[in-house]
mmCIF file of C-alpha atoms in Angstrom:
data_model
loop_
_atom_site.group_PDB
_atom_site.id
_atom_site.type_symbol
_atom_site.label_atom_id
_atom_site.label_comp_id
_atom_site.label_asym_id
_atom_site.label_seq_id
_atom_site.Cartn_x
_atom_site.Cartn_y
_atom_site.Cartn_z
ATOM 1 C CA MET O 1 10.515 -12.392 14.138
ATOM 2 C CA THR O 2 11.123 -15.642 15.949
ATOM 3 C CA GLN O 3 8.468 -17.425 13.912
ATOM 4 C CA GLN O 4 8.089 -17.512 10.130
ATOM 5 C CA LYS O 5 4.956 -15.561 9.265
ATOM 6 C CA HIS O 6 3.518 -14.926 5.837
ATOM 7 C CA LEU O 7 1.302 -12.088 4.737
ATOM 8 C CA GLN O 8 -2.274 -12.859 3.845
ATOM 9 C CA PHE O 9 -3.081 -12.282 0.189
ATOM 10 C CA THR O 10 -5.694 -12.698 -2.517
ATOM 11 C CA HIS O 11 -4.541 -14.415 -5.694
ATOM 12 C CA TYR O 12 -6.250 -13.639 -8.985
ATOM 13 C CA PRO O 13 -4.905 -16.557 -11.066
ATOM 14 C CA HIS O 14 -3.921 -16.520 -14.730
ATOM 15 C CA PRO O 15 -2.369 -19.379 -16.741
ATOM 16 C CA CYS O 16 0.669 -17.289 -17.743
ATOM 17 C CA GLU O 17 3.851 -16.972 -15.664
ATOM 18 C CA GLU O 18 3.589 -13.190 -15.321
ATOM 19 C CA ALA O 19 2.921 -11.867 -11.826
ATOM 20 C CA ILE O 20 1.937 -8.499 -10.379
ATOM 21 C CA ILE O 21 2.245 -7.918 -6.629
ATOM 22 C CA ILE O 22 0.051 -5.096 -5.266
ATOM 23 C CA ILE O 23 0.738 -3.463 -1.887
ATOM 24 C CA HIS O 24 -1.818 -1.115 -0.309
ATOM 25 C CA GLY O 25 -1.166 2.100 1.602
ATOM 26 C CA LEU O 26 -1.475 3.028 5.284
ATOM 27 C CA LEU O 27 -4.791 1.854 6.795
ATOM 28 C CA GLY O 28 -5.700 0.175 3.512
ATOM 29 C CA CYS O 29 -6.078 -3.524 2.742
ATOM 30 C CA LYS O 30 -5.891 -5.946 -0.162
ATOM 31 C CA ASP O 31 -9.631 -5.698 -0.806
ATOM 32 C CA ASN O 32 -9.238 -2.015 -1.759
ATOM 33 C CA TRP O 33 -7.539 -3.240 -4.939
ATOM 34 C CA ARG O 34 -10.087 -5.877 -5.991
ATOM 35 C CA SER O 35 -11.468 -3.943 -8.958
ATOM 36 C CA ILE O 36 -8.025 -2.974 -10.313
ATOM 37 C CA ALA O 37 -6.705 -6.515 -9.748
ATOM 38 C CA LYS O 38 -9.550 -8.087 -11.715
ATOM 39 C CA GLN O 39 -8.757 -5.913 -14.715
ATOM 40 C CA LEU O 40 -5.006 -6.562 -14.539
ATOM 41 C CA ASN O 41 -5.850 -10.238 -14.192
ATOM 42 C CA THR O 42 -6.839 -10.378 -17.883
ATOM 43 C CA PHE O 43 -3.150 -10.780 -18.745
ATOM 44 C CA SER O 44 -1.314 -11.632 -15.511
ATOM 45 C CA ASN O 45 -1.434 -13.388 -12.170
ATOM 46 C CA VAL O 46 -2.192 -10.750 -9.549
ATOM 47 C CA TYR O 47 -1.400 -10.992 -5.840
ATOM 48 C CA CYS O 48 -2.929 -8.372 -3.521
ATOM 49 C CA VAL O 49 -1.348 -8.509 -0.075
ATOM 50 C CA ASP O 50 -2.276 -7.283 3.393
ATOM 51 C CA CYS O 51 0.736 -5.666 5.071
ATOM 52 C CA ARG O 52 1.586 -6.554 8.673
ATOM 53 C CA ASN O 53 -0.793 -4.873 11.159
ATOM 54 C CA HIS O 54 -3.317 -4.476 8.318
ATOM 55 C CA GLY O 55 -6.220 -6.547 7.031
ATOM 56 C CA GLU O 56 -5.971 -10.277 7.709
ATOM 57 C CA SER O 57 -2.186 -10.341 8.165
ATOM 58 C CA PHE O 58 -0.345 -10.857 11.430
ATOM 59 C CA HIS O 59 0.227 -8.134 14.019
ATOM 60 C CA SER O 60 3.683 -7.076 15.110
ATOM 61 C CA GLN O 61 5.251 -4.393 17.281
ATOM 62 C CA HIS O 62 7.898 -3.914 14.581
ATOM 63 C CA MET O 63 7.007 -2.103 11.382
ATOM 64 C CA SER O 64 10.085 -0.671 9.696
ATOM 65 C CA TYR O 65 10.319 -0.668 5.909
ATOM 66 C CA GLN O 66 13.013 -3.321 6.195
ATOM 67 C CA ASP O 67 10.564 -5.477 8.153
ATOM 68 C CA MET O 68 7.767 -4.919 5.654
ATOM 69 C CA SER O 69 9.894 -5.470 2.547
ATOM 70 C CA ASN O 70 11.256 -8.662 4.122
ATOM 71 C CA ASP O 71 7.626 -9.789 4.506
ATOM 72 C CA ILE O 72 7.137 -9.389 0.753
ATOM 73 C CA GLU O 73 10.375 -11.265 0.078
ATOM 74 C CA ARG O 74 9.293 -14.175 2.287
ATOM 75 C CA LEU O 75 5.905 -14.285 0.596
ATOM 76 C CA CYS O 76 7.534 -14.377 -2.854
ATOM 77 C CA ASP O 77 9.812 -17.195 -1.698
ATOM 78 C CA HIS O 78 6.809 -19.056 -0.295
ATOM 79 C CA LEU O 79 4.881 -18.673 -3.583
ATOM 80 C CA ASN O 80 7.956 -19.146 -5.786
ATOM 81 C CA ILE O 81 7.319 -15.798 -7.491
ATOM 82 C CA LYS O 82 10.143 -14.628 -9.713
ATOM 83 C CA ASN O 83 10.556 -11.749 -12.147
ATOM 84 C CA ALA O 84 7.380 -9.971 -11.005
ATOM 85 C CA THR O 85 6.130 -6.421 -11.376
ATOM 86 C CA ILE O 86 5.700 -4.850 -7.938
ATOM 87 C CA LEU O 87 3.120 -2.101 -7.486
ATOM 88 C CA GLY O 88 2.654 -0.095 -4.299
ATOM 89 C CA HIS O 89 0.585 2.909 -3.262
ATOM 90 C CA SER O 90 1.778 5.403 -0.620
ATOM 91 C CA MET O 91 3.201 3.303 2.253
ATOM 92 C CA GLY O 92 2.997 0.328 -0.098
ATOM 93 C CA GLY O 93 5.029 2.324 -2.619
ATOM 94 C CA LYS O 94 7.800 2.768 -0.069
ATOM 95 C CA ILE O 95 7.736 -0.961 0.641
ATOM 96 C CA ALA O 96 7.972 -1.628 -3.103
ATOM 97 C CA MET O 97 10.957 0.746 -3.381
ATOM 98 C CA HIS O 98 12.755 -1.215 -0.670
ATOM 99 C CA CYS O 99 11.993 -4.494 -2.436
ATOM 100 C CA LEU O 100 13.377 -3.156 -5.710
ATOM 101 C CA GLN O 101 16.516 -1.957 -3.990
ATOM 102 C CA GLN O 102 17.252 -5.085 -1.983
ATOM 103 C CA ASN O 103 16.379 -7.690 -4.627
ATOM 104 C CA ALA O 104 16.220 -6.189 -8.113
ATOM 105 C CA ARG O 105 16.606 -9.612 -9.718
ATOM 106 C CA ARG O 106 13.204 -10.708 -8.420
ATOM 107 C CA TYR O 107 11.297 -7.703 -9.733
ATOM 108 C CA LYS O 108 11.527 -6.854 -13.412
ATOM 109 C CA LYS O 109 9.584 -3.589 -13.000
ATOM 110 C CA GLY O 110 8.247 -1.327 -10.272
ATOM 111 C CA ILE O 111 5.174 0.927 -10.172
ATOM 112 C CA ILE O 112 5.147 3.477 -7.353
ATOM 113 C CA VAL O 113 1.875 5.334 -6.826
ATOM 114 C CA ASP O 114 1.927 8.872 -5.428
ATOM 115 C CA ILE O 115 4.860 8.631 -3.045
ATOM 116 C CA ALA O 116 8.480 9.756 -3.275
ATOM 117 C CA PRO O 117 11.673 8.349 -1.702
ATOM 118 C CA LYS O 118 11.734 10.893 1.125
ATOM 119 C CA SER O 119 10.475 11.590 4.645
ATOM 120 C CA TYR O 120 7.048 13.164 5.102
ATOM 121 C CA ALA O 121 5.790 15.429 7.854
ATOM 122 C CA PRO O 122 3.363 13.646 10.217
ATOM 123 C CA HIS O 123 -0.221 14.249 9.089
ATOM 124 C CA HIS O 124 -2.300 11.234 10.173
ATOM 125 C CA HIS O 125 -2.473 11.893 13.922
ATOM 126 C CA LEU O 126 -6.065 13.147 13.837
ATOM 127 C CA ILE O 127 -7.212 10.080 11.893
ATOM 128 C CA LEU O 128 -5.328 7.592 14.070
ATOM 129 C CA ASN O 129 -6.425 9.212 17.324
ATOM 130 C CA SER O 130 -10.039 9.308 16.113
ATOM 131 C CA MET O 131 -9.871 5.595 15.319
ATOM 132 C CA LYS O 132 -8.435 4.870 18.736
ATOM 133 C CA ALA O 133 -11.218 6.904 20.367
ATOM 134 C CA VAL O 134 -13.999 4.793 18.846
ATOM 135 C CA SER O 135 -15.880 2.929 21.577
ATOM 136 C CA PHE O 136 -17.252 -0.247 20.048
ATOM 137 C CA SER O 137 -19.185 -0.981 23.248
ATOM 138 C CA THR O 138 -21.370 2.079 22.732
ATOM 139 C CA LEU O 139 -21.220 2.625 18.957
ATOM 140 C CA LEU O 140 -23.078 -0.462 17.793
ATOM 141 C CA THR O 141 -23.679 0.258 14.109
ATOM 142 C CA ARG O 142 -21.518 1.334 11.194
ATOM 143 C CA THR O 143 -23.686 4.422 10.846
ATOM 144 C CA ALA O 144 -23.039 5.378 14.467
ATOM 145 C CA ILE O 145 -19.300 4.851 14.025
ATOM 146 C CA ASP O 146 -19.306 6.891 10.821
ATOM 147 C CA THR O 147 -21.207 9.704 12.542
ATOM 148 C CA PHE O 148 -18.692 9.693 15.396
ATOM 149 C CA LEU O 149 -15.723 9.812 13.029
ATOM 150 C CA ALA O 150 -17.340 12.595 10.988
ATOM 151 C CA THR O 151 -16.933 15.018 13.900
ATOM 152 C CA THR O 152 -13.163 14.989 13.357
ATOM 153 C CA ILE O 153 -12.830 13.514 9.832
ATOM 154 C CA PRO O 154 -15.206 15.376 7.480
ATOM 155 C CA ASP O 155 -13.830 13.738 4.305
ATOM 156 C CA VAL O 156 -16.303 10.992 3.334
ATOM 157 C CA ALA O 157 -13.761 9.123 1.175
ATOM 158 C CA ILE O 158 -11.306 8.840 4.070
ATOM 159 C CA ARG O 159 -14.039 7.603 6.408
ATOM 160 C CA GLN O 160 -15.098 4.987 3.858
ATOM 161 C CA LEU O 161 -11.502 3.762 3.718
ATOM 162 C CA LEU O 162 -11.368 3.556 7.513
ATOM 163 C CA LEU O 163 -14.721 1.799 7.839
ATOM 164 C CA LYS O 164 -13.437 -1.028 5.635
ATOM 165 C CA ASN O 165 -11.160 -1.879 8.577
ATOM 166 C CA ILE O 166 -14.136 -2.648 10.812
ATOM 167 C CA LYS O 167 -15.045 -6.319 11.191
ATOM 168 C CA ARG O 168 -17.180 -8.411 13.540
ATOM 169 C CA ASN O 169 -15.644 -10.927 15.938
ATOM 170 C CA GLN O 170 -17.044 -14.308 16.993
ATOM 171 C CA ASN O 171 -19.320 -12.546 19.461
ATOM 172 C CA ASN O 172 -20.677 -10.355 16.646
ATOM 173 C CA HIS O 173 -18.999 -7.249 18.109
ATOM 174 C CA PHE O 174 -17.212 -4.707 15.940
ATOM 175 C CA TYR O 175 -13.437 -4.268 16.139
ATOM 176 C CA TRP O 176 -10.634 -2.645 14.156
ATOM 177 C CA GLN O 177 -9.059 -5.356 12.018
ATOM 178 C CA CYS O 178 -5.911 -3.252 11.584
ATOM 179 C CA ASN O 179 -3.721 -2.880 14.661
ATOM 180 C CA VAL O 180 -4.183 0.820 15.388
ATOM 181 C CA THR O 181 -1.933 0.757 18.480
ATOM 182 C CA ASN O 182 1.047 -0.775 16.655
ATOM 183 C CA ILE O 183 0.587 1.546 13.688
ATOM 184 C CA ILE O 184 0.644 4.576 16.005
ATOM 185 C CA GLN O 185 3.773 3.259 17.746
ATOM 186 C CA ASN O 186 5.535 2.868 14.389
ATOM 187 C CA TYR O 187 4.149 5.983 12.736
ATOM 188 C CA GLU O 188 7.505 7.785 12.771
ATOM 189 C CA HIS O 189 9.077 4.902 10.818
ATOM 190 C CA ILE O 190 6.197 4.876 8.334
ATOM 191 C CA MET O 191 6.609 8.588 7.588
ATOM 192 C CA GLY O 192 10.384 8.264 7.370
ATOM 193 C CA HIS O 193 12.839 7.580 4.585
ATOM 194 C CA SER O 194 15.220 4.648 4.898
ATOM 195 C CA LEU O 195 16.384 3.721 1.398
ATOM 196 C CA SER O 196 20.124 3.384 1.038
ATOM 197 C CA ILE O 197 22.089 5.433 -1.497
ATOM 198 C CA THR O 198 22.421 2.406 -3.806
ATOM 199 C CA PRO O 199 20.664 3.328 -7.069
ATOM 200 C CA VAL O 200 18.061 1.054 -8.650
ATOM 201 C CA SER O 201 18.273 0.510 -12.418
ATOM 202 C CA SER O 202 15.049 -1.488 -12.851
ATOM 203 C CA PRO O 203 12.395 0.216 -15.021
ATOM 204 C CA THR O 204 10.185 2.066 -12.555
ATOM 205 C CA LEU O 205 7.025 4.075 -13.158
ATOM 206 C CA PHE O 206 6.083 6.795 -10.663
ATOM 207 C CA LEU O 207 2.418 7.764 -10.990
ATOM 208 C CA ARG O 208 1.253 10.937 -9.260
ATOM 209 C CA GLY O 209 -2.058 12.757 -8.978
ATOM 210 C CA SER O 210 -2.080 16.359 -10.191
ATOM 211 C CA LEU O 211 -4.088 17.397 -7.105
ATOM 212 C CA SER O 212 -1.773 15.603 -4.669
ATOM 213 C CA ASN O 213 1.240 17.170 -2.960
ATOM 214 C CA TYR O 214 3.031 13.878 -2.258
ATOM 215 C CA ILE O 215 5.310 14.190 -5.312
ATOM 216 C CA ARG O 216 6.352 17.737 -6.151
ATOM 217 C CA ASN O 217 8.517 18.991 -8.993
ATOM 218 C CA PRO O 218 11.429 19.682 -9.139
ATOM 219 C CA VAL O 219 12.861 18.598 -5.770
ATOM 220 C CA ASP O 220 11.031 15.265 -5.535
ATOM 221 C CA TYR O 221 11.665 14.497 -9.202
ATOM 222 C CA SER O 222 15.389 14.910 -8.589
ATOM 223 C CA GLN O 223 15.222 12.580 -5.575
ATOM 224 C CA ILE O 224 13.358 9.968 -7.598
ATOM 225 C CA HIS O 225 15.912 9.993 -10.422
ATOM 226 C CA GLN O 226 18.822 9.806 -7.956
ATOM 227 C CA HIS O 227 17.430 6.615 -6.427
ATOM 228 C CA PHE O 228 15.829 5.145 -9.565
ATOM 229 C CA THR O 229 18.009 5.754 -12.591
ATOM 230 C CA ASN O 230 15.482 4.237 -15.015
ATOM 231 C CA ALA O 231 12.417 6.043 -13.655
ATOM 232 C CA THR O 232 9.525 7.540 -15.609
ATOM 233 C CA ILE O 233 7.219 10.012 -13.869
ATOM 234 C CA LYS O 234 3.638 10.416 -15.102
ATOM 235 C CA THR O 235 0.890 12.712 -13.822
ATOM 236 C CA ILE O 236 -2.809 11.811 -13.870
ATOM 237 C CA ASN O 237 -4.852 14.997 -14.098
ATOM 238 C CA GLY O 238 -7.758 15.464 -11.712
ATOM 239 C CA ALA O 239 -6.529 12.829 -9.259
ATOM 240 C CA GLY O 240 -5.475 13.334 -5.668
ATOM 241 C CA HIS O 241 -3.505 10.912 -3.518
ATOM 242 C CA TRP O 242 -5.805 7.935 -4.219
ATOM 243 C CA VAL O 243 -5.033 7.939 -7.924
ATOM 244 C CA GLN O 244 -6.219 4.368 -8.523
ATOM 245 C CA SER O 245 -9.726 4.947 -7.154
ATOM 246 C CA GLN O 246 -10.227 8.531 -8.329
ATOM 247 C CA LYS O 247 -9.119 7.962 -11.933
ATOM 248 C CA PRO O 248 -9.180 4.168 -12.395
ATOM 249 C CA GLN O 249 -9.272 4.070 -16.193
ATOM 250 C CA GLU O 250 -6.373 6.486 -16.635
ATOM 251 C CA PHE O 251 -4.497 4.635 -13.917
ATOM 252 C CA LEU O 252 -5.024 1.274 -15.638
ATOM 253 C CA GLU O 253 -3.979 2.670 -19.017
ATOM 254 C CA HIS O 254 -0.654 3.891 -17.613
ATOM 255 C CA VAL O 255 -0.026 0.676 -15.669
ATOM 256 C CA THR O 256 -0.942 -1.645 -18.539
ATOM 257 C CA THR O 257 1.154 0.288 -21.061
ATOM 258 C CA PHE O 258 4.172 0.265 -18.742
ATOM 259 C CA ILE O 259 3.898 -3.440 -17.921
ATOM 260 C CA ASN O 260 3.537 -4.431 -21.555
ATOM 261 C CA GLU O 261 6.502 -2.359 -22.726
ATOM 262 C CA HIS O 262 9.553 -4.464 -23.493
#
Protein backbone atom coordinates (compact mmCIF):
# COMPACT_ATOMS: atom_id res chain seq x y z
CA MET A 1 0.00 0.00 0.00
CA THR A 2 1.28 3.45 -0.83
CA GLN A 3 -0.45 4.96 2.19
CA GLN A 4 -0.28 3.79 5.80
CA LYS A 5 -3.70 2.44 6.71
CA HIS A 6 -4.79 0.99 10.02
CA LEU A 7 -7.57 -1.47 10.67
CA GLN A 8 -10.62 -0.26 12.53
CA PHE A 9 -11.07 -1.88 15.92
CA THR A 10 -13.06 -1.86 19.13
CA HIS A 11 -11.05 -1.68 22.34
CA TYR A 12 -12.46 -3.15 25.54
CA PRO A 13 -10.06 -1.54 28.05
CA HIS A 14 -8.65 -3.09 31.21
CA PRO A 15 -6.08 -1.56 33.60
CA CYS A 16 -3.68 -4.51 33.22
CA GLU A 17 -1.03 -4.79 30.49
CA GLU A 18 -2.43 -8.04 29.08
CA ALA A 19 -3.91 -7.86 25.59
CA ILE A 20 -6.01 -10.19 23.45
CA ILE A 21 -6.39 -9.46 19.73
CA ILE A 22 -9.47 -11.04 18.10
CA ILE A 23 -9.74 -11.50 14.32
CA HIS A 24 -13.05 -12.48 12.72
CA GLY A 25 -13.62 -14.88 9.83
CA LEU A 26 -14.67 -14.36 6.20
CA LEU A 27 -17.67 -12.00 5.90
CA GLY A 28 -17.61 -11.42 9.65
CA CYS A 29 -16.79 -8.25 11.57
CA LYS A 30 -15.53 -7.11 14.95
CA ASP A 31 -19.06 -6.71 16.31
CA ASN A 32 -19.63 -10.47 15.99
CA TRP A 33 -17.24 -10.87 18.93
CA ARG A 34 -18.75 -8.26 21.27
CA SER A 35 -20.23 -10.74 23.74
CA ILE A 36 -17.07 -12.89 23.93
CA ALA A 37 -14.86 -9.78 24.19
CA LYS A 38 -16.84 -8.39 27.12
CA GLN A 39 -16.32 -11.60 29.07
CA LEU A 40 -12.60 -11.81 28.26
CA ASN A 41 -12.38 -8.16 29.24
CA THR A 42 -12.79 -9.10 32.93
CA PHE A 43 -9.06 -9.89 33.03
CA SER A 44 -7.50 -8.40 29.88
CA ASN A 45 -7.55 -5.60 27.34
CA VAL A 46 -9.38 -6.90 24.28
CA TYR A 47 -9.05 -5.56 20.74
CA CYS A 48 -11.57 -6.77 18.14
CA VAL A 49 -10.49 -5.80 14.64
CA ASP A 50 -12.18 -5.48 11.26
CA CYS A 51 -10.02 -7.05 8.54
CA ARG A 52 -9.43 -5.17 5.28
CA ASN A 53 -12.51 -5.28 3.00
CA HIS A 54 -14.64 -6.06 6.08
CA GLY A 55 -16.62 -3.96 8.54
CA GLU A 56 -15.38 -0.40 8.99
CA SER A 57 -11.84 -1.05 7.74
CA PHE A 58 -10.38 0.15 4.46
CA HIS A 59 -10.97 -1.55 1.11
CA SER A 60 -8.15 -2.92 -0.99
CA GLN A 61 -7.73 -4.95 -4.16
CA HIS A 62 -5.00 -6.94 -2.39
CA MET A 63 -5.95 -9.50 0.22
CA SER A 64 -3.23 -12.10 0.66
CA TYR A 65 -2.51 -13.49 4.12
CA GLN A 66 0.78 -11.60 4.06
CA ASP A 67 -1.17 -8.39 3.44
CA MET A 68 -3.65 -9.13 6.21
CA SER A 69 -1.07 -10.22 8.78
CA ASN A 70 0.94 -7.08 7.99
CA ASP A 71 -2.22 -5.09 8.78
CA ILE A 72 -2.30 -6.66 12.25
CA GLU A 73 1.40 -5.93 12.72
CA ARG A 74 0.93 -2.27 11.79
CA LEU A 75 -2.02 -1.99 14.15
CA CYS A 76 0.01 -3.49 17.01
CA ASP A 77 2.83 -1.05 16.29
CA HIS A 78 0.34 1.82 16.22
CA LEU A 79 -1.16 0.76 19.58
CA ASN A 80 2.18 -0.29 21.08
CA ILE A 81 0.83 -3.78 21.79
CA LYS A 82 3.46 -6.27 22.86
CA ASN A 83 3.34 -9.83 24.15
CA ALA A 84 -0.34 -10.32 23.27
CA THR A 85 -2.51 -13.38 22.81
CA ILE A 86 -3.83 -13.50 19.25
CA LEU A 87 -7.14 -15.25 18.57
CA GLY A 88 -8.58 -15.84 15.11
CA HIS A 89 -11.55 -17.73 13.70
CA SER A 90 -11.50 -19.33 10.23
CA MET A 91 -9.92 -16.75 7.89
CA GLY A 92 -8.94 -14.82 11.01
CA GLY A 93 -7.26 -17.99 12.29
CA LYS A 94 -5.10 -18.13 9.18
CA ILE A 95 -4.17 -14.48 9.67
CA ALA A 96 -3.26 -15.25 13.28
CA MET A 97 -1.08 -18.19 12.16
CA HIS A 98 0.83 -15.87 9.84
CA CYS A 99 1.30 -13.33 12.64
CA LEU A 100 2.65 -16.02 14.96
CA GLN A 101 5.05 -17.22 12.30
CA GLN A 102 6.39 -13.85 11.23
CA ASN A 103 6.68 -12.21 14.66
CA ALA A 104 6.55 -14.76 17.47
CA ARG A 105 8.12 -12.31 19.91
CA ARG A 106 5.05 -10.08 19.80
CA TYR A 107 2.54 -12.83 20.53
CA LYS A 108 3.00 -14.95 23.63
CA LYS A 109 0.15 -17.32 22.69
CA GLY A 110 -2.13 -18.11 19.78
CA ILE A 111 -5.71 -19.41 19.68
CA ILE A 112 -6.85 -20.73 16.31
CA VAL A 113 -10.57 -21.48 15.98
CA ASP A 114 -11.73 -24.21 13.61
CA ILE A 115 -9.20 -23.82 10.82
CA ALA A 116 -6.06 -25.76 9.88
CA PRO A 117 -2.84 -24.66 8.14
CA LYS A 118 -3.89 -25.99 4.74
CA SER A 119 -5.76 -25.09 1.55
CA TYR A 120 -9.52 -25.58 1.41
CA ALA A 121 -11.74 -26.37 -1.55
CA PRO A 122 -13.83 -23.37 -2.66
CA HIS A 123 -17.25 -23.49 -1.00
CA HIS A 124 -18.49 -19.90 -0.63
CA HIS A 125 -19.34 -19.14 -4.26
CA LEU A 126 -23.10 -19.48 -3.76
CA ILE A 127 -23.04 -17.12 -0.78
CA LEU A 128 -20.82 -14.53 -2.46
CA ASN A 129 -22.76 -14.60 -5.72
CA SER A 130 -26.05 -14.28 -3.83
CA MET A 131 -24.71 -11.23 -2.00
CA LYS A 132 -23.59 -9.70 -5.27
CA ALA A 133 -27.03 -10.33 -6.78
CA VAL A 134 -28.85 -8.32 -4.11
CA SER A 135 -30.45 -5.23 -5.66
CA PHE A 136 -30.63 -2.57 -2.97
CA SER A 137 -32.67 -0.34 -5.29
CA THR A 138 -35.56 -2.79 -5.25
CA LEU A 139 -35.08 -4.65 -1.95
CA LEU A 140 -35.78 -1.83 0.48
CA THR A 141 -36.08 -3.64 3.81
CA ARG A 142 -33.96 -6.14 5.70
CA THR A 143 -36.86 -8.57 5.57
CA ALA A 144 -37.01 -8.31 1.78
CA ILE A 145 -33.25 -8.85 1.52
CA ASP A 146 -33.43 -11.82 3.87
CA THR A 147 -36.27 -13.34 1.85
CA PHE A 148 -34.27 -12.90 -1.35
CA LEU A 149 -31.17 -14.52 0.14
CA ALA A 150 -33.25 -17.39 1.55
CA THR A 151 -33.95 -18.66 -1.97
CA THR A 152 -30.30 -19.69 -2.30
CA ILE A 153 -29.09 -19.67 1.34
CA PRO A 154 -31.57 -21.64 3.49
CA ASP A 155 -29.37 -21.59 6.62
CA VAL A 156 -30.78 -18.87 8.90
CA ALA A 157 -27.54 -18.51 10.90
CA ILE A 158 -25.52 -17.80 7.76
CA ARG A 159 -28.06 -15.23 6.57
CA GLN A 160 -27.96 -13.51 9.96
CA LEU A 161 -24.18 -13.27 9.67
CA LEU A 162 -24.50 -11.78 6.18
CA LEU A 163 -27.21 -9.30 7.16
CA LYS A 164 -24.87 -7.81 9.77
CA ASN A 165 -22.86 -6.52 6.79
CA ILE A 166 -25.75 -4.36 5.62
CA LYS A 167 -25.59 -0.68 6.58
CA ARG A 168 -27.32 2.53 5.51
CA ASN A 169 -25.45 5.31 3.71
CA GLN A 170 -25.93 9.07 4.07
CA ASN A 171 -28.93 8.86 1.75
CA ASN A 172 -30.48 6.19 4.00
CA HIS A 173 -29.99 3.50 1.33
CA PHE A 174 -28.75 0.02 2.17
CA TYR A 175 -25.32 -1.17 1.02
CA TRP A 176 -22.88 -3.99 1.74
CA GLN A 177 -20.31 -2.64 4.19
CA CYS A 178 -17.89 -5.42 3.26
CA ASN A 179 -16.33 -5.18 -0.20
CA VAL A 180 -17.94 -8.18 -1.89
CA THR A 181 -16.20 -7.55 -5.23
CA ASN A 182 -12.68 -7.49 -3.74
CA ILE A 183 -13.40 -10.53 -1.59
CA ILE A 184 -14.54 -12.48 -4.67
CA GLN A 185 -11.42 -11.39 -6.58
CA ASN A 186 -9.19 -12.62 -3.74
CA TYR A 187 -11.19 -15.71 -2.85
CA GLU A 188 -8.54 -18.10 -4.17
CA HIS A 189 -5.95 -16.53 -1.84
CA ILE A 190 -8.35 -16.72 1.11
CA MET A 191 -8.94 -20.45 0.59
CA GLY A 192 -5.24 -21.10 0.05
CA HIS A 193 -2.34 -22.02 2.29
CA SER A 194 0.72 -19.79 2.36
CA LEU A 195 2.56 -20.45 5.62
CA SER A 196 6.25 -21.13 5.22
CA ILE A 197 7.85 -24.33 6.52
CA THR A 198 9.35 -22.47 9.50
CA PRO A 199 7.85 -24.05 12.63
CA VAL A 200 6.26 -21.95 15.37
CA SER A 201 7.12 -22.83 18.98
CA SER A 202 4.70 -20.43 20.70
CA PRO A 203 1.98 -22.13 22.79
CA THR A 204 -0.98 -22.43 20.43
CA LEU A 205 -4.48 -23.74 21.09
CA PHE A 206 -6.50 -25.12 18.16
CA LEU A 207 -10.21 -25.27 18.99
CA ARG A 208 -12.46 -27.28 16.68
CA GLY A 209 -16.17 -28.07 16.61
CA SER A 210 -17.07 -31.76 16.64
CA LEU A 211 -19.69 -31.15 13.92
CA SER A 212 -17.30 -29.20 11.69
CA ASN A 213 -15.12 -30.71 8.96
CA TYR A 214 -12.56 -27.89 8.91
CA ILE A 215 -10.09 -29.77 11.13
CA ARG A 216 -10.02 -33.52 10.61
CA ASN A 217 -7.96 -36.16 12.38
CA PRO A 218 -5.38 -37.50 11.66
CA VAL A 219 -4.15 -35.66 8.54
CA ASP A 220 -4.95 -32.14 9.74
CA TYR A 221 -3.64 -32.87 13.23
CA SER A 222 -0.31 -33.89 11.71
CA GLN A 223 -0.19 -30.68 9.66
CA ILE A 224 -0.93 -28.59 12.74
CA HIS A 225 1.86 -30.19 14.78
CA GLN A 226 4.34 -29.82 11.91
CA HIS A 227 3.75 -26.07 11.76
CA PHE A 228 3.07 -25.47 15.47
CA THR A 229 5.36 -27.59 17.61
CA ASN A 230 3.73 -26.48 20.88
CA ALA A 231 0.12 -26.94 19.75
CA THR A 232 -2.79 -28.32 21.75
CA ILE A 233 -5.93 -29.42 19.90
CA LYS A 234 -9.28 -29.40 21.72
CA THR A 235 -12.72 -30.41 20.45
CA ILE A 236 -15.95 -28.76 21.59
CA ASN A 237 -18.79 -31.26 21.29
CA GLY A 238 -21.99 -30.18 19.59
CA ALA A 239 -20.39 -27.21 17.84
CA GLY A 240 -20.01 -26.64 14.12
CA HIS A 241 -17.72 -24.14 12.43
CA TRP A 242 -18.95 -21.16 14.49
CA VAL A 243 -17.72 -22.64 17.75
CA GLN A 244 -17.73 -19.34 19.65
CA SER A 245 -21.40 -18.58 18.99
CA GLN A 246 -22.76 -22.13 19.10
CA LYS A 247 -21.07 -23.13 22.37
CA PRO A 248 -19.96 -19.84 23.96
CA GLN A 249 -19.52 -21.06 27.53
CA GLU A 250 -17.42 -24.08 26.56
CA PHE A 251 -15.46 -21.87 24.18
CA LEU A 252 -14.75 -19.31 26.91
CA GLU A 253 -13.72 -22.00 29.39
CA HIS A 254 -11.11 -23.38 26.98
CA VAL A 255 -9.84 -19.92 26.01
CA THR A 256 -9.65 -18.61 29.58
CA THR A 257 -7.89 -21.74 30.86
CA PHE A 258 -5.34 -21.59 28.05
CA ILE A 259 -4.63 -17.88 28.47
CA ASN A 260 -4.20 -18.17 32.22
CA GLU A 261 -1.84 -21.15 32.02
CA HIS A 262 1.77 -20.21 32.69
